[in-house]
């Protein structure tokens, strides 16, 4: 009989707040991040990048660079695999340009030398001759007839005929008859919204240390959200056998989706193969901005019809996203998340994935969803204002719940949107008085969450302690959460468990830490691995007592006979069983491998108060409350941390952050001085409410929490600012100049 | 280019190194002295991940040349704990989960310690403005500010 | 036989219908049947889809069971940050 420790209440360890296992190393400076590794004989590398937004590469001359003191190798596209197709080809083309540079910052060559300074000098000495081509960086302009074609034949079968070749993917979904729905409405509002590209803004730049020999065997150390993916992609790009490359994930200094792909790792390995020395490659901050993967910018049209009682009769959205010079802008998620919070009879959503001369976008926390919420929740806010309706009551009236049909097709399972709205309504923040000049905004947000391929292995030690090996890099305290879940099943203290992120040679395949999947999927696998170990522990006790295995059960870290009929035996503690495990059948381990498919979607409702200075146009967020469904908060402090971090990133996106491209197609603000992320003095404390509506797909009810927290802020802040300023803000970021313009035109109009 | 010989004190120990005149103090700490606690988040003085103190003054080590360390006293995150005993700030940061990824933590601890040495009873606003040069992308600063305020209160009680 | 609902962008590929009926007891069998019975869906299936079975989003696993009365909806493939 397989052990089943599923439960949603009565936890002993899950839900407590112990210290994290990596805390000591991280407060003492001992923790090793991507750039902290060294190797004997190590070389340093630097990448030569295109200064042009779009240019044919006519000639690359490396003679001068190679002649310089200390220079050991130069690589160009010729040093990588040929014949790749699909996404591998896209990634290679992005990692090292072929015959065309597609954006400002696109890599064209790289050099390795004995010091970082000589590598940088040699990089500058590489000569590249370009033929400059016309470029386009704006999503709407890239779709216009006559816009420069960035790549012919990049469109897939989804794209209807007659669109510009820069439109490479298309999505349309929905149900009902929207025109009939709009006819039933008492008020229909249609509006146009724009958001700029933002960067995940992790403080640790991409960094790696690679060794690759002519024998095709390699080692790679890097900061990544998914080292099995790095292994697979690097092997493909370098023509290696996947298993011959061993990848170790360093401590990771933030990722938020931006470290789910590769940028520099294959380059370091190619240089190492040529120089036959270990090569370290670290991006500068400017390179991170120009040549890693920011999010998409958008141009959106949303139309919603409402009756005077607040019932939404129909909704329609068109979402245009540019994702740089490669297909992949997450427009289908923008489209599918847009109306997910609402139970709609008539709904239609359309998405366009558009190429521009910008870096290849990468995932950023709930990719595509925050922008959708900005457009949709702004229109709902405006409808509520015009119809004099309470924004939470109106959302409650239309809220999706178990059994209603999602805007993207299926019926919802058990979800927690209504609970977050009710908790927001009951929160003192919602009814607190506002000072003059302040406005309050609310918004809902939705994200899918994800399961994915997962392997976990657990090993008992002789003293009764346990070690867990997981393969999902710890991006938010997940080692603590894994240990808590294992402690719950094993019945031993949290402190007796050590959780390690295994390298690719030490554990089976694991998908990337993305889609808020870690606590869900690695957590589920940890629980199952611990259950397997417990079964074996019970079997050893049964053998010792000479009773059947099913007459033994496990409680509080001890094997116990299941009742008087099983025999009269004292409970056998775990340490007594493990002390003799070598002689009673061998080591006691548990492992679990699967692709769990029960990830629970999650909803959030945010409340924010903003104060607008009408003289300067600057905005201050004065109060912020996050309410989100976590399913089950395994370590509530880290759940709060995810809520607060997502809200803060959303505040930056809403108010300050944007990629600014000049007429020349060059990025104007590739640094933290001009790309301004929120600093401590910009923000208030961020209040959190954890709602727990258990996910039936996880033994303890866990839903992902990492991403949903960035979905509502853009809209909630826009609604607050619009209320404070008395004018609807339709474009992000709401920087001071934009607010002053809006105030001026409102005064004129 | 010939290298410069520099003698300085780091976390109380006298050290000597040779460095290129263009190398920053951060490069020297990390690549020549093996002290990788200070991090490079930007290299341009905008993120504070490289914060150290030089003769008691808080500086971005990416903005100072290694050669300028001659005769100075440098303190880095590696010197905050005394032996095995964590500084109260370090304990509170763990207790409050004032770190998620932890890349900003060394710089923030150096800066916060420097603040509390000068200002044992800071207001929330003072803490927020003092730490405004230390970017954290993970936490939204909430738990960091609370940890610093609570440490200050505890240290005042203890003294 | 299972009814598979299609997102509206796919409907022109199957003669305007909003769902198609195919044979299959697992997600994998359904995808195979879709490819066989409706070759026009091939490129979309190659690009990657998630299959929603009774409200659960199946992103990868072909072995997930599907019952004749299951609600099955195709969705573009899920990933995250
Ligand atoms: S690395 Fe020195 S301030 Fe950012
Ligand atoms: S904890 Fe990650 S940047 Fe501060």
Short mmCIF file of N, CA and C in Angstrom, two decimals, chain C residues 19-56:
data_model
loop_
_atom_site.label_atom_id
_atom_site.label_comp_id
_atom_site.label_asym_id
_atom_site.label_seq_id
_atom_site.Cartn_x
_atom_site.Cartn_y
_atom_site.Cartn_z
N UNK C 19 -15.07 22.83 -32.32
CA UNK C 19 -14.48 21.66 -31.68
C UNK C 19 -14.48 20.50 -32.68
N UNK C 20 -13.62 19.52 -32.41
CA UNK C 20 -13.61 18.32 -33.25
C UNK C 20 -13.68 17.11 -32.33
N UNK C 21 -14.18 16.00 -32.88
CA UNK C 21 -14.31 14.79 -32.08
C UNK C 21 -13.28 13.77 -32.54
N UNK C 22 -12.48 13.30 -31.59
CA UNK C 22 -11.46 12.31 -31.95
C UNK C 22 -11.47 11.15 -30.95
N UNK C 23 -10.78 10.09 -31.34
CA UNK C 23 -10.68 8.89 -30.52
C UNK C 23 -9.47 9.02 -29.60
N UNK C 24 -9.57 8.58 -28.33
CA UNK C 24 -8.37 8.57 -27.50
C UNK C 24 -8.70 8.48 -26.03
N UNK C 25 -7.87 7.74 -25.29
CA UNK C 25 -8.07 7.58 -23.87
C UNK C 25 -7.02 8.30 -23.03
N UNK C 26 -6.02 8.87 -23.73
CA UNK C 26 -5.00 9.65 -23.02
C UNK C 26 -4.73 10.93 -23.82
N UNK C 27 -4.02 11.86 -23.19
CA UNK C 27 -3.65 13.09 -23.88
C UNK C 27 -2.84 12.77 -25.14
N UNK C 28 -1.92 11.80 -25.02
CA UNK C 28 -1.07 11.45 -26.16
C UNK C 28 -1.90 10.90 -27.31
N UNK C 29 -2.86 10.00 -26.98
CA UNK C 29 -3.69 9.41 -28.04
C UNK C 29 -4.52 10.48 -28.73
N UNK C 30 -4.97 11.44 -27.94
CA UNK C 30 -5.79 12.50 -28.52
C UNK C 30 -4.97 13.35 -29.48
N UNK C 31 -3.74 13.67 -29.07
CA UNK C 31 -2.89 14.49 -29.93
C UNK C 31 -2.56 13.72 -31.22
N UNK C 32 -2.29 12.42 -31.09
CA UNK C 32 -2.01 11.60 -32.29
C UNK C 32 -3.22 11.60 -33.22
N UNK C 33 -4.40 11.43 -32.64
CA UNK C 33 -5.62 11.37 -33.44
C UNK C 33 -5.87 12.72 -34.12
N UNK C 34 -5.62 13.80 -33.40
CA UNK C 34 -5.82 15.13 -33.99
C UNK C 34 -4.92 15.30 -35.20
N UNK C 35 -3.67 14.88 -35.05
CA UNK C 35 -2.69 15.03 -36.12
C UNK C 35 -3.10 14.18 -37.34
N UNK C 36 -3.61 12.99 -37.05
CA UNK C 36 -3.99 12.08 -38.13
C UNK C 36 -5.26 12.58 -38.82
N UNK C 37 -6.27 12.92 -38.04
CA UNK C 37 -7.57 13.26 -38.63
C UNK C 37 -7.61 14.69 -39.16
N UNK C 38 -6.75 15.55 -38.63
CA UNK C 38 -6.78 16.96 -39.04
C UNK C 38 -5.36 17.45 -39.30
N UNK C 39 -4.76 17.00 -40.42
CA UNK C 39 -3.36 17.34 -40.69
C UNK C 39 -3.10 18.85 -40.67
N UNK C 40 -4.13 19.65 -40.93
CA UNK C 40 -3.91 21.11 -40.93
C UNK C 40 -3.50 21.62 -39.54
N UNK C 41 -3.82 20.84 -38.49
CA UNK C 41 -3.43 21.25 -37.14
C UNK C 41 -1.97 20.93 -36.82
N UNK C 42 -1.32 20.16 -37.73
CA UNK C 42 0.04 19.68 -37.48
C UNK C 42 1.01 20.76 -37.02
N UNK C 43 1.16 21.85 -37.80
CA UNK C 43 2.14 22.87 -37.40
C UNK C 43 1.85 23.45 -36.01
N UNK C 44 0.58 23.62 -35.67
CA UNK C 44 0.24 24.14 -34.34
C UNK C 44 0.65 23.14 -33.26
N UNK C 45 0.36 21.86 -33.52
CA UNK C 45 0.72 20.85 -32.52
C UNK C 45 2.23 20.77 -32.39
N UNK C 46 2.94 20.94 -33.51
CA UNK C 46 4.41 20.93 -33.45
C UNK C 46 4.94 22.10 -32.63
N UNK C 47 4.30 23.25 -32.79
CA UNK C 47 4.75 24.44 -32.07
C UNK C 47 4.54 24.28 -30.57
N UNK C 48 3.65 23.34 -30.20
CA UNK C 48 3.46 23.04 -28.79
C UNK C 48 2.12 23.51 -28.28
N UNK C 49 1.40 22.60 -27.66
CA UNK C 49 0.12 22.96 -27.06
C UNK C 49 0.06 22.38 -25.65
N UNK C 50 -0.77 22.97 -24.83
CA UNK C 50 -1.16 22.35 -23.57
C UNK C 50 -2.58 21.83 -23.79
N UNK C 51 -2.92 20.76 -23.10
CA UNK C 51 -4.27 20.22 -23.21
C UNK C 51 -4.93 20.37 -21.84
N UNK C 52 -6.06 21.04 -21.81
CA UNK C 52 -6.76 21.22 -20.54
C UNK C 52 -7.81 20.12 -20.42
N UNK C 53 -7.66 19.28 -19.40
CA UNK C 53 -8.60 18.18 -19.20
C UNK C 53 -9.35 18.45 -17.90
N UNK C 54 -10.63 18.66 -18.01
CA UNK C 54 -11.47 18.95 -16.84
C UNK C 54 -10.86 20.03 -15.95
N UNK C 55 -10.40 21.08 -16.60
CA UNK C 55 -9.90 22.24 -15.85
C UNK C 55 -8.45 22.14 -15.45
N UNK C 56 -7.83 20.97 -15.63
CA UNK C 56 -6.39 20.84 -15.30
C UNK C 56 -5.57 21.05 -16.55
#
